Amino acid sequence: MTPSAVADLSSGSVTIVADLLFDGSGGPPLEDPVVTVEGGRIRDVRQRPQRWSQPTEEVHDFRGCTIVPGLIDPHCHLALDPTLAAEDSIAFATGASETEIVSLMERNARLAAASGITTLRDCGSPGHVGVAMRQIALRSGGAHPRLLVSGRPITTPLGHCHWMGLAAESGEELREAVATLAEEGVDFIKVMATGGMMTHTSDPFSAQYTSAQLTELVSEARRRNRRVAAHALCAAGVRAALAAGVNTLEHCVSTQGAPQDHDPSLDAAIADAGIIVGLTAHGPMRELLRAGDTKTIRERLAPHRRMLEAGVELTVHSDGGTPGSHFDAFAESIEIFRLGLDTSTAEAVRAATSSAAAALGIEDQTGLLAAGMRADLAVLDGDLGTDIRALRRVVAVAQEGQMNRPRERQA
Ligand SMILES: [Zn+2]
């Protein structure tokens, strides 16, 4: 994004017009929308009347385009380089200086912002770079998405992502780890309830903690007003995290390929507890999309279709930063959600906007295009109603009061 392409929507009243608008609720789109923004907030969203006289105030005319809420990727790792293999990525995260890691995070954040992401939740970074990067993003004038960061994820001594630097095992250690992170200023707690794919000393298909241990962690997090995101790739980990009352289940079941260890008898309890599940549409899934392998995508998302039927609220994330999961292709993740779960385009947009905002606990601020919400929105070239690939053609992104234009329209 070049600075010359920035428009300031934070003072006065600004009107944005387009051909179509998805408000993020999952409902049908609005034709000929007029969005009025005042002081960085949405004042009004309505249909353009037949005899509409253009206001005298500033107007951004995006006819031929679709407006969606600013996208929210609820699970990324800005401190990881998606072009590296797991071992090289770990070597970088453990060997590079904090300055080097932060400059990688800035590069990744810029790619995410240019692809329409206005809020990004960072689910694990080494050392103290998470909170540092959040402050840099705050001052970036919309060049980076707004960040919510977990800092170091909590894990067992040789467990998943132990190389990020925070191991805890007993109830007392877990409470202490939460206290340390809260004092450092993290926004939420990320815990590794099972092993993971990137860490060879861990087992993705067994639980790292008992439900009693996770209950200690969750109660300390609640006491400190922090939500808990639990990474889980197998049913035993899901069971423990569910019993402990975490806020979100990350992955819930592996989409990497076989085996898939999912216990459908837990689906109703996940829905009843209001736990939001994050579907992983990462590099390996995007490769299937590019190869046109719909069959395998649908096989891997069969557990998620059952969860959806059981009433579980689902979000979609890129797991950006893990091998092959690039920061400029979130559109493909949303396409995978729609294709694999048989949803409407509006429901897929909802997973990446208002559902994601709810997962992060910021649904009163963003994720929906409605009066009073932050003016976070993305403008897509074309008709998203008939062409989901319009998500790949972001022509403008507004974050609160700043509008950037990452790309010229194709005429
Ligand atoms: Zn992750």
Short mmCIF file of C-alpha atoms in Angstrom, two decimals, residues 41 73 94 107 142 147 158-159 162 180 193 205 214 239 250 282 292 337 354 364 407:
data_model
loop_
_atom_site.label_atom_id
_atom_site.label_comp_id
_atom_site.label_asym_id
_atom_site.label_seq_id
_atom_site.Cartn_x
_atom_site.Cartn_y
_atom_site.Cartn_z
CA ARG A 41 -17.52 4.38 13.18
CA ASP A 73 -8.23 -14.26 10.82
CA THR A 94 14.77 -19.67 18.51
CA ARG A 107 6.12 -8.10 6.60
CA GLY A 142 -4.01 0.50 9.08
CA LEU A 147 -3.72 -7.52 16.68
CA LEU A 158 8.87 -30.94 25.45
CA GLY A 159 5.32 -30.30 24.24
CA HIS A 162 7.89 -25.63 23.77
CA THR A 180 3.26 -14.01 34.02
CA ALA A 193 -4.06 -29.21 24.95
CA PHE A 205 -2.87 -37.50 18.99
CA LEU A 214 -6.68 -27.17 32.32
CA ARG A 239 -12.59 -33.66 25.98
CA GLU A 250 -8.41 -24.41 17.74
CA HIS A 282 -4.07 -23.75 5.95
CA GLY A 292 -9.39 -28.82 -7.68
CA PHE A 337 -15.01 -23.31 4.38
CA SER A 354 -18.88 -11.80 13.09
CA ASP A 364 -19.48 -5.45 20.18
CA ARG A 407 -4.70 -2.80 -5.57
#
